Amino acid sequence: MMNVYNSLTRRVEELKPLEGNEIRLYTCGPTVYNFAHIGNFRAYAFEDILRRVVQFNGMKIRQVMNLTDVDDKTIRGANAAGIALTDYTKTYKDAFFADLKKLNIQPAEVYPAATDHIPEMIALVQKLMEKGVAYQSEDGSVYFKVREFPGYGKLAHIDFDNQRTGLRCAADEYDKENVGDFALWKAWEESDGPVGWDSPWGRGRPGWHIECSAMSMKYLGETFDLHTGGIDNLFPHHENEIAQAEAATGKEFVRTWMHCAHLRVNGEKMSKSAGNFFTLRDLLEKGYTGREIRYVLINAHYRTGLNFAFTALEDARKALDKIDRCVEGISGSRVEHVERVESAGHIVVPEWAKKCLAEFTEAVNDDLNLPRAFAAVFDLVRQTNGAAATMTKEESDAVLGVFKRMDEVLGVIFFENEKKQEEVPAEVKALLDARAEARKLKNWAESDRLRDEIAALGWTVKDSRDGQSVTKKS
Ligand code: AMP
Ligand code: ZN
């Protein structure tokens, strides 16, 4: 039984499909105006864990993640670069998918782009006009009349009757203090340049919120199971999504809402605007791997703030090293062994390993309690190391199967991207040997020079307690 915290009811509840055996999940995706930072990837990694735990429990998943490829920021970027909006956003869409792969994040089933769904958004706005909950203002833009939707504030748990309302807000993001009618359709302005679509209200473009209501309902139905995002999305974005969808259909929009806490830097939210961010590329260039970064992102509970620090990446390297050594110890060649487990038919799992798996299962089903789940993994590592010398071949295979089962959720042990390491060329190997020699002699200048020479050949050297290793730069 999988339990999760629902932001709407503020309770931990069982997550079970509304229909059949499939969970329908909508996850707010990136605005493709720049490279995503690792704060964004905290949200996507949390959603990856969520979809993996759903599948771990034998349920199917249908995940939709939107790509916001038209908004104030993308338009500003494209116009400043003097190129078409689609050309501008393509670079960042491609980068986003490459980054997801680097972090071993499972792809969603559908990635709809906003610009491919303008007719659906116009149709939804039209419906809201017909229902009398939307109006066109003097400036040509169309707004949602917040006062006409009685449930407004139910997600953010704010009683708007006692708040100052009646203001109007064209920006996509704003504070609770100045809540007001929000834009569904924005009339064309000089600064939009060539970007715009014709609509019953004249030339313009959709607001950000309508995008998610229109695309989620198109791909998941008018009522679906689960909707997630970072906590900053809760208000106003998700509140507005509910208002738009429920006012249009008269039905419950989403059963369960989940939000992850922020990745912070020195106590502040990591964000583009604060300038305190690292992109995935920044960290890979420093020699950290996608796997290590993934480990850091998933190792904290998703509802608690996570402060980013390089020491955490160093700790991740050590922790993964510990798991690797244990797994390698019982498997010889990992890949070969996993296949053997699968074809083994009946497997003898030692009691202690079964207990670790039961604890792990309980932890992930307890509102994705990953710190507790990792404790079970390290318990398994400790006990496996203790028993390694006396385990039969079948037992080793079975324990390996337990690690593999846990990794269906974690995605850090049998990390696809790094397992298939490229063959290190002889030239690089020779330089590595020379570097090892230089380090032995404490000739750091020579060691650094060789590292740069290796880097010039496209390889990154990492130093750890066990010596040096190289990874191919992407
Ligand atoms: P954006 O591109 O700003 O719309 O953000 C995309 C996703 O990343 C949303 O789900 C945000 O809530 C999430 N997000 C942005 N910054 C952070 C952060 N520092 N920590 C966690 N999630 C974040
Ligand atoms: Zn959204």
Coordinates of C-alpha atoms and ligand atoms in Angstrom, one line a residue:
M1 CA 0.0 0.0 0.0
M2 CA 1.5 3.3 -1.2
N3 CA 0.9 6.3 1.0
V4 CA 1.6 9.9 0.1
Y5 CA 1.1 13.3 1.5
N6 CA -1.7 15.2 -0.3
S7 CA -1.2 19.0 -0.2
L8 CA -4.9 19.4 -0.9
T9 CA -6.2 17.6 2.1
R10 CA -3.0 18.0 4.1
R11 CA -3.1 14.4 5.0
V12 CA -1.1 11.2 4.2
E13 CA -3.4 9.1 2.1
E14 CA -3.3 5.9 0.1
L15 CA -2.5 6.4 -3.5
K16 CA -4.6 4.1 -5.7
P17 CA -5.7 4.5 -9.3
L18 CA -9.0 6.2 -10.0
E19 CA -9.4 3.8 -12.9
G20 CA -7.9 0.4 -13.7
N21 CA -4.4 -0.1 -12.6
E22 CA -2.9 3.1 -13.9
I23 CA -1.9 6.3 -12.1
R24 CA -2.3 9.3 -14.3
L25 CA 0.3 11.9 -13.4
Y26 CA 0.9 15.5 -14.5
T27 CA 4.2 17.1 -13.7
C28 CA 4.8 20.8 -14.4
G29 CA 7.9 20.9 -16.7
P30 CA 10.6 23.4 -17.6
T31 CA 10.3 26.8 -19.2
V32 CA 12.8 26.2 -22.0
Y33 CA 14.5 29.6 -22.0
N34 CA 17.8 28.5 -20.4
F35 CA 19.5 25.4 -19.1
A36 CA 17.6 23.9 -16.1
H37 CA 19.4 24.3 -12.8
I38 CA 19.8 21.5 -10.3
G39 CA 17.0 23.0 -8.2
N40 CA 14.7 22.3 -11.1
F41 CA 16.2 18.8 -11.2
R42 CA 15.3 18.3 -7.6
A43 CA 11.7 18.5 -8.6
Y44 CA 12.1 16.2 -11.6
A45 CA 14.1 13.7 -9.6
F46 CA 11.4 13.6 -6.9
E47 CA 8.8 13.0 -9.7
D48 CA 11.1 10.2 -11.0
I49 CA 11.1 8.6 -7.6
L50 CA 7.4 8.9 -7.4
R51 CA 6.8 7.2 -10.8
R52 CA 9.3 4.5 -9.9
V53 CA 7.6 3.8 -6.6
V54 CA 4.2 3.6 -8.4
Q55 CA 5.7 0.9 -10.7
F56 CA 7.5 -0.8 -7.8
N57 CA 4.0 -1.3 -6.4
G58 CA 2.8 -3.0 -9.5
M59 CA 0.8 -0.1 -10.8
K60 CA 1.2 1.4 -14.3
I61 CA 2.0 5.1 -14.8
R62 CA 1.1 7.6 -17.4
Q63 CA 3.1 10.7 -16.9
V64 CA 2.7 13.9 -18.8
M65 CA 5.3 16.7 -18.5
N66 CA 4.7 20.0 -20.3
L67 CA 7.4 22.1 -22.0
T68 CA 6.6 25.8 -21.6
D69 CA 8.0 27.1 -24.8
V70 CA 6.1 30.4 -24.9
D71 CA 6.0 32.9 -22.0
D72 CA 7.6 36.3 -21.1
K73 CA 11.1 34.8 -20.7
T74 CA 11.2 32.7 -23.8
I75 CA 9.9 35.6 -25.9
R76 CA 12.4 38.0 -24.4
G77 CA 15.3 35.5 -25.1
A78 CA 14.3 34.8 -28.7
N79 CA 13.8 38.5 -29.5
A80 CA 17.0 39.5 -27.9
A81 CA 18.8 36.8 -29.9
G82 CA 17.0 37.9 -33.1
I83 CA 15.8 34.3 -33.9
A84 CA 12.5 32.6 -34.1
L85 CA 11.0 31.4 -30.8
T86 CA 11.0 27.7 -31.9
D87 CA 14.7 27.9 -32.8
Y88 CA 15.5 29.6 -29.5
T89 CA 13.6 27.0 -27.4
K90 CA 14.8 24.0 -29.3
T91 CA 18.4 24.4 -27.9
Y92 CA 17.0 24.2 -24.3
K93 CA 14.5 21.4 -25.0
D94 CA 17.3 19.3 -26.4
A95 CA 19.6 20.1 -23.4
F96 CA 16.8 19.3 -21.0
F97 CA 16.3 15.8 -22.4
A98 CA 20.1 15.2 -22.4
D99 CA 20.2 16.3 -18.8
L100 CA 17.4 13.9 -17.8
K101 CA 19.3 11.0 -19.3
K102 CA 22.4 12.0 -17.4
L103 CA 20.4 11.8 -14.1
N104 CA 18.8 8.5 -15.0
I105 CA 15.4 10.1 -14.9
Q106 CA 12.8 7.9 -16.6
P107 CA 11.2 9.7 -19.5
A108 CA 7.5 10.7 -19.2
E109 CA 5.0 9.1 -21.5
V110 CA 4.2 12.5 -23.1
Y111 CA 6.0 15.8 -23.4
P112 CA 3.5 18.2 -24.9
A113 CA 4.9 21.6 -25.9
A114 CA 2.7 24.7 -25.3
T115 CA 3.0 26.0 -28.8
D116 CA 1.6 22.8 -30.2
H117 CA -1.6 23.2 -28.1
I118 CA -2.8 26.7 -28.7
P119 CA -6.2 25.6 -30.1
E120 CA -6.9 23.5 -27.0
M121 CA -6.1 26.5 -24.8
I122 CA -8.3 28.8 -26.8
A123 CA -11.1 26.3 -26.6
L124 CA -10.7 26.2 -22.8
V125 CA -10.7 30.0 -22.5
Q126 CA -13.8 30.1 -24.7
K127 CA -15.6 27.6 -22.4
L128 CA -14.7 29.8 -19.4
M129 CA -16.1 32.8 -21.2
E130 CA -19.4 30.9 -21.9
K131 CA -19.6 30.0 -18.2
G132 CA -19.3 33.6 -17.2
V133 CA -16.1 33.2 -15.2
A134 CA -13.9 35.0 -17.6
Y135 CA -14.0 38.4 -19.2
Q136 CA -12.0 40.5 -21.7
S137 CA -10.6 43.7 -20.2
E138 CA -10.0 47.1 -21.9
D139 CA -6.4 46.1 -22.8
G140 CA -7.7 43.1 -24.9
S141 CA -6.5 40.4 -22.5
V142 CA -8.8 37.8 -21.0
Y143 CA -8.9 37.3 -17.3
F144 CA -10.3 34.6 -15.0
K145 CA -12.8 36.1 -12.5
V146 CA -11.5 34.7 -9.2
R147 CA -14.6 35.7 -7.2
E148 CA -16.8 33.6 -9.5
F149 CA -15.0 30.4 -8.5
P150 CA -16.1 29.6 -4.9
G151 CA -13.3 27.0 -4.4
Y152 CA -10.5 29.5 -5.1
G153 CA -7.8 29.1 -2.4
K154 CA -8.6 25.5 -1.5
L155 CA -5.2 24.2 -2.4
A156 CA -3.2 27.0 -0.8
H157 CA -5.7 26.9 2.2
I158 CA -6.4 30.6 2.0
D159 CA -9.8 32.1 2.6
F160 CA -9.9 34.7 -0.1
D161 CA -13.2 36.2 1.1
N162 CA -11.2 37.9 3.8
Q163 CA -8.4 38.9 1.4
R164 CA -8.0 41.9 -0.7
T165 CA -9.3 40.8 -4.1
G166 CA -10.5 42.6 -7.2
L167 CA -7.0 43.4 -8.5
R168 CA -5.9 42.1 -11.8
C169 CA -2.6 40.4 -12.5
A170 CA -1.1 39.9 -15.9
A171 CA 2.1 38.4 -14.7
D172 CA 2.4 34.6 -14.5
E173 CA 3.8 34.6 -11.0
Y174 CA 2.7 36.7 -8.1
D175 CA 2.3 36.8 -4.3
K176 CA -0.6 35.8 -2.1
E177 CA -0.9 39.4 -1.0
N178 CA -1.8 40.8 -4.3
V179 CA -4.0 38.0 -5.6
G180 CA -6.4 39.0 -8.3
D181 CA -8.0 38.0 -11.5
F182 CA -5.3 36.2 -13.6
A183 CA -4.6 36.3 -17.3
L184 CA -5.9 33.4 -19.4
W185 CA -5.1 35.1 -22.7
K186 CA -2.6 38.0 -23.1
A187 CA -3.2 40.5 -25.8
W188 CA -0.3 41.1 -28.2
E189 CA 2.1 43.8 -27.2
E190 CA 5.0 45.5 -29.1
S191 CA 7.6 43.6 -27.1
D192 CA 6.1 40.2 -28.3
G193 CA 7.5 41.0 -31.8
P194 CA 6.6 38.2 -34.2
V195 CA 5.2 35.9 -31.5
G196 CA 1.4 35.7 -31.4
W197 CA -1.7 33.7 -32.4
D198 CA -5.1 34.8 -33.7
S199 CA -8.0 34.1 -31.3
P200 CA -11.6 35.3 -30.8
W201 CA -10.1 38.0 -28.6
G202 CA -7.6 39.2 -31.2
R203 CA -3.9 38.4 -31.6
G204 CA -2.1 37.3 -28.5
R205 CA -0.8 34.4 -26.5
P206 CA -1.9 32.1 -23.7
G207 CA -1.2 32.7 -20.0
W208 CA 1.1 30.2 -18.3
H209 CA -1.6 28.6 -16.1
I210 CA -4.1 27.8 -18.9
E211 CA -1.3 25.8 -20.6
C212 CA -1.2 23.2 -17.9
S213 CA -5.0 22.9 -17.5
A214 CA -5.5 22.4 -21.2
M215 CA -2.7 19.9 -21.8
S216 CA -3.2 17.9 -18.6
M217 CA -6.9 17.3 -19.4
K218 CA -6.2 16.6 -23.1
Y219 CA -3.8 13.7 -22.2
L220 CA -5.1 12.5 -18.8
G221 CA -8.8 13.3 -18.8
E222 CA -10.9 15.8 -16.9
T223 CA -10.3 14.1 -13.6
F224 CA -7.0 12.4 -13.0
D225 CA -5.0 10.9 -10.1
L226 CA -2.0 13.0 -9.4
H227 CA -0.4 16.4 -10.0
T228 CA 3.0 17.5 -8.8
G229 CA 5.6 20.3 -8.9
G230 CA 7.9 22.3 -6.7
I231 CA 6.3 24.0 -3.7
D232 CA 6.6 27.3 -5.5
N233 CA 4.1 26.0 -8.1
L234 CA 1.4 25.5 -5.4
F235 CA 0.3 29.1 -5.5
P236 CA -0.7 30.7 -7.7
H237 CA 0.0 28.2 -10.5
H238 CA -1.7 25.1 -9.3
E239 CA -4.5 27.0 -7.6
N240 CA -5.2 28.6 -10.9
E241 CA -5.0 25.3 -12.7
I242 CA -7.7 24.0 -10.4
A243 CA -9.9 27.1 -10.9
Q244 CA -9.7 26.9 -14.7
A245 CA -10.3 23.2 -15.0
E246 CA -13.1 22.8 -12.4
A247 CA -14.9 26.0 -13.5
A248 CA -14.9 24.6 -17.1
T249 CA -15.9 21.0 -16.4
G250 CA -17.7 21.2 -13.0
K251 CA -15.8 18.1 -12.0
E252 CA -13.0 17.4 -9.6
F253 CA -9.7 18.1 -11.4
V254 CA -7.1 16.2 -9.5
R255 CA -7.4 13.8 -6.6
T256 CA -3.9 14.2 -5.1
W257 CA -1.4 17.0 -5.2
M258 CA 2.2 16.6 -4.2
H259 CA 4.9 19.2 -3.9
C260 CA 8.6 19.0 -3.2
A261 CA 10.5 21.4 -1.1
H262 CA 13.2 23.6 -2.6
L263 CA 16.8 23.0 -3.2
R264 CA 18.5 25.9 -1.4
V265 CA 21.9 27.5 -1.4
N266 CA 22.9 29.2 1.9
G267 CA 19.3 29.0 3.0
E268 CA 17.9 30.7 -0.1
K269 CA 15.9 29.0 -2.9
M270 CA 18.2 28.1 -5.8
S271 CA 16.9 30.1 -8.7
K272 CA 17.9 31.8 -11.9
S273 CA 16.8 35.2 -10.7
A274 CA 18.8 35.0 -7.4
G275 CA 21.8 34.0 -9.5
N276 CA 22.8 31.3 -6.9
F277 CA 22.4 28.4 -9.2
F278 CA 24.4 25.5 -10.8
T279 CA 23.3 23.8 -13.9
L280 CA 23.9 20.1 -14.3
R281 CA 26.6 21.0 -16.8
D282 CA 28.4 23.2 -14.3
L283 CA 28.7 20.2 -11.9
L284 CA 29.6 17.7 -14.6
E285 CA 32.4 20.0 -15.7
K286 CA 33.7 20.0 -12.2
G287 CA 34.1 16.2 -12.5
Y288 CA 31.0 15.1 -10.6
T289 CA 28.9 12.4 -12.3
G290 CA 25.2 12.4 -13.0
R291 CA 24.9 9.5 -10.7
E292 CA 26.5 11.4 -7.8
I293 CA 24.2 14.4 -8.4
R294 CA 21.2 12.1 -8.6
Y295 CA 22.2 10.6 -5.3
V296 CA 22.3 13.9 -3.6
L297 CA 19.0 15.0 -5.0
I298 CA 17.0 11.9 -3.9
N299 CA 18.7 11.3 -0.6
A300 CA 16.7 13.8 1.4
H301 CA 13.0 13.6 2.0
Y302 CA 11.2 15.4 -0.8
R303 CA 9.2 17.5 1.7
T304 CA 12.2 18.9 3.5
G305 CA 14.5 21.7 2.3
L306 CA 17.8 20.5 0.9
N307 CA 20.8 22.7 1.2
F308 CA 23.2 22.2 -1.7
A309 CA 26.8 21.8 -0.8
F310 CA 29.8 20.3 -2.5
T311 CA 30.5 18.2 0.6
A312 CA 27.3 16.4 -0.1
L313 CA 28.6 15.4 -3.6
E314 CA 31.8 14.1 -2.0
D315 CA 29.8 12.1 0.5
A316 CA 27.7 10.7 -2.3
R317 CA 30.8 9.5 -4.1
K318 CA 31.9 7.7 -0.9
A319 CA 28.5 6.2 -0.3
L320 CA 28.1 5.0 -3.9
D321 CA 31.6 3.6 -3.7
K322 CA 30.6 1.6 -0.7
I323 CA 27.6 0.2 -2.4
D324 CA 29.5 -0.6 -5.6
R325 CA 32.2 -2.5 -3.8
C326 CA 29.6 -4.6 -2.0
V327 CA 27.7 -5.3 -5.2
E328 CA 30.8 -6.1 -7.1
G329 CA 31.9 -8.3 -4.4
I330 CA 28.9 -10.6 -4.8
S331 CA 28.6 -10.3 -8.5
G332 CA 32.0 -10.4 -10.2
S333 CA 30.7 -9.1 -13.5
R334 CA 27.5 -7.2 -12.6
V335 CA 25.6 -7.4 -15.8
E336 CA 26.2 -11.1 -16.3
H337 CA 25.0 -11.8 -12.8
V338 CA 21.8 -9.9 -13.0
E339 CA 20.8 -11.9 -16.0
R340 CA 21.5 -15.1 -14.1
V341 CA 19.2 -14.0 -11.3
E342 CA 16.4 -13.3 -13.7
S343 CA 16.7 -16.8 -15.3
A344 CA 17.4 -18.5 -12.0
G345 CA 13.7 -19.4 -11.4
H346 CA 13.6 -20.0 -7.8
I347 CA 15.8 -18.0 -5.5
V348 CA 16.9 -18.5 -1.9
V349 CA 16.9 -15.1 -0.3
P350 CA 18.6 -15.0 3.1
E351 CA 16.2 -13.9 5.9
W352 CA 18.3 -10.8 6.7
A353 CA 18.2 -9.6 3.1
K354 CA 14.4 -10.2 3.1
K355 CA 14.1 -8.0 6.1
C356 CA 16.1 -5.2 4.5
L357 CA 13.8 -5.4 1.5
A358 CA 10.7 -5.3 3.6
E359 CA 12.0 -2.3 5.5
F360 CA 12.9 -0.6 2.2
T361 CA 9.5 -1.3 0.8
E362 CA 7.8 0.1 3.9
A363 CA 10.0 3.2 3.7
V364 CA 9.3 4.1 0.1
N365 CA 5.6 3.5 0.6
D366 CA 5.7 5.8 3.6
D367 CA 5.4 9.0 1.6
L368 CA 8.6 8.3 -0.3
N369 CA 10.8 8.2 2.7
L370 CA 14.1 7.9 0.9
P371 CA 16.4 8.6 3.8
R372 CA 14.8 5.6 5.6
A373 CA 15.0 3.6 2.4
F374 CA 18.7 4.3 2.0
A375 CA 19.3 3.2 5.6
A376 CA 17.8 -0.1 4.6
V377 CA 20.2 -0.2 1.6
F378 CA 23.2 0.4 3.8
D379 CA 22.0 -2.2 6.3
L380 CA 21.9 -4.6 3.4
V381 CA 25.4 -3.6 2.4
R382 CA 26.7 -4.1 5.9
Q383 CA 25.1 -7.5 6.3
T384 CA 26.1 -8.6 2.8
N385 CA 29.8 -7.7 3.5
G386 CA 29.6 -9.6 6.8
A387 CA 28.1 -12.7 5.2
A388 CA 30.0 -12.6 1.8
A389 CA 32.6 -15.1 2.8
T390 CA 30.1 -17.7 3.7
M391 CA 27.3 -17.2 1.2
T392 CA 26.6 -19.8 -1.4
K393 CA 26.5 -18.8 -5.1
E394 CA 22.7 -18.9 -5.1
E395 CA 22.5 -16.7 -2.0
S396 CA 24.8 -14.1 -3.6
D397 CA 22.6 -14.1 -6.7
A398 CA 19.5 -13.7 -4.5
V399 CA 21.0 -10.8 -2.6
L400 CA 22.1 -9.2 -5.8
G401 CA 18.4 -9.6 -6.9
V402 CA 17.4 -7.7 -3.8
F403 CA 19.8 -4.8 -4.7
K404 CA 18.4 -4.8 -8.1
R405 CA 14.8 -4.7 -6.8
M406 CA 15.7 -1.7 -4.6
D407 CA 17.4 0.0 -7.6
E408 CA 14.1 -0.1 -9.5
V409 CA 13.3 2.8 -7.2
L410 CA 16.7 4.4 -6.6
G411 CA 18.3 4.2 -10.1
V412 CA 21.8 4.8 -8.7
I413 CA 23.2 1.3 -8.2
F414 CA 23.0 -0.2 -11.7
F415 CA 23.3 3.2 -13.3
E416 CA 22.7 2.6 -17.0
N417 CA 24.6 5.7 -18.2
E418 CA 27.8 4.9 -16.4
K419 CA 27.9 1.2 -16.5
K420 CA 28.5 1.2 -20.2
Q421 CA 31.7 3.3 -19.8
E422 CA 33.5 4.0 -22.9
E423 CA 36.8 2.1 -23.4
V424 CA 39.7 4.4 -22.2
P425 CA 42.1 4.9 -25.2
A426 CA 45.7 3.8 -24.8
E427 CA 46.9 7.3 -25.0
V428 CA 44.8 8.4 -22.0
K429 CA 45.8 5.2 -20.1
A430 CA 49.5 6.1 -20.6
L431 CA 48.9 9.6 -19.3
L432 CA 47.1 8.2 -16.3
D433 CA 50.0 5.9 -15.5
A434 CA 52.4 8.8 -15.8
R435 CA 50.1 10.9 -13.5
A436 CA 49.9 8.1 -10.9
E437 CA 53.7 8.0 -10.9
A438 CA 53.9 11.8 -10.5
R439 CA 51.5 11.7 -7.6
K440 CA 53.5 9.0 -5.9
L441 CA 56.4 11.4 -6.1
K442 CA 54.2 14.2 -4.8
N443 CA 54.9 16.1 -8.0
W444 CA 51.6 18.0 -8.0
A445 CA 52.6 20.4 -10.7
E446 CA 53.2 17.5 -13.1
S447 CA 50.1 15.8 -11.9
D448 CA 48.0 18.9 -12.7
R449 CA 49.7 19.3 -16.1
L450 CA 48.8 15.7 -17.0
R451 CA 45.3 16.2 -15.8
D452 CA 45.0 19.1 -18.2
E453 CA 46.5 17.0 -21.0
I454 CA 44.0 14.3 -20.3
A455 CA 41.2 16.8 -20.2
A456 CA 42.3 18.2 -23.6
L457 CA 41.7 14.6 -25.0
G458 CA 38.1 14.8 -23.7
W459 CA 38.4 12.9 -20.4
T460 CA 37.9 14.0 -16.8
V461 CA 40.1 12.7 -14.1
K462 CA 38.7 12.1 -10.6
D463 CA 40.8 11.4 -7.6
S464 CA 39.5 9.3 -4.7
R465 CA 40.9 7.3 -1.8
D466 CA 41.3 4.4 -4.3
G467 CA 43.3 6.4 -6.8
Q468 CA 42.3 8.0 -10.0
S469 CA 39.5 7.2 -12.5
V470 CA 38.4 8.8 -15.7
T471 CA 35.1 9.5 -17.3
K472 CA 34.5 10.7 -20.8
K473 CA 33.2 14.3 -21.0
S474 CA 29.8 14.6 -22.6
Ligands
AMP1 P1 10.4 26.6 -13.7 O1 11.2 26.3 -14.9 O2 10.9 27.7 -12.9 O3 8.9 26.7 -14.0 O4 10.5 25.4 -12.7 C1 10.3 24.1 -13.1 C2 10.1 23.1 -11.9 O5 11.2 23.2 -11.0 C3 8.9 23.5 -11.1 O6 8.3 22.3 -10.7 C4 9.5 24.3 -9.9 O7 8.7 24.2 -8.8 C5 10.8 23.5 -9.7 N1 11.8 24.3 -9.0 C6 12.3 25.5 -9.4 N2 13.3 25.9 -8.5 C7 13.4 24.9 -7.6 C8 14.3 24.7 -6.4 N3 15.2 25.6 -6.1 N4 14.1 23.5 -5.7 C9 13.2 22.6 -6.1 N5 12.4 22.8 -7.2 C10 12.5 23.9 -7.9
ZN2 ZN 2.1 23.7 -14.7

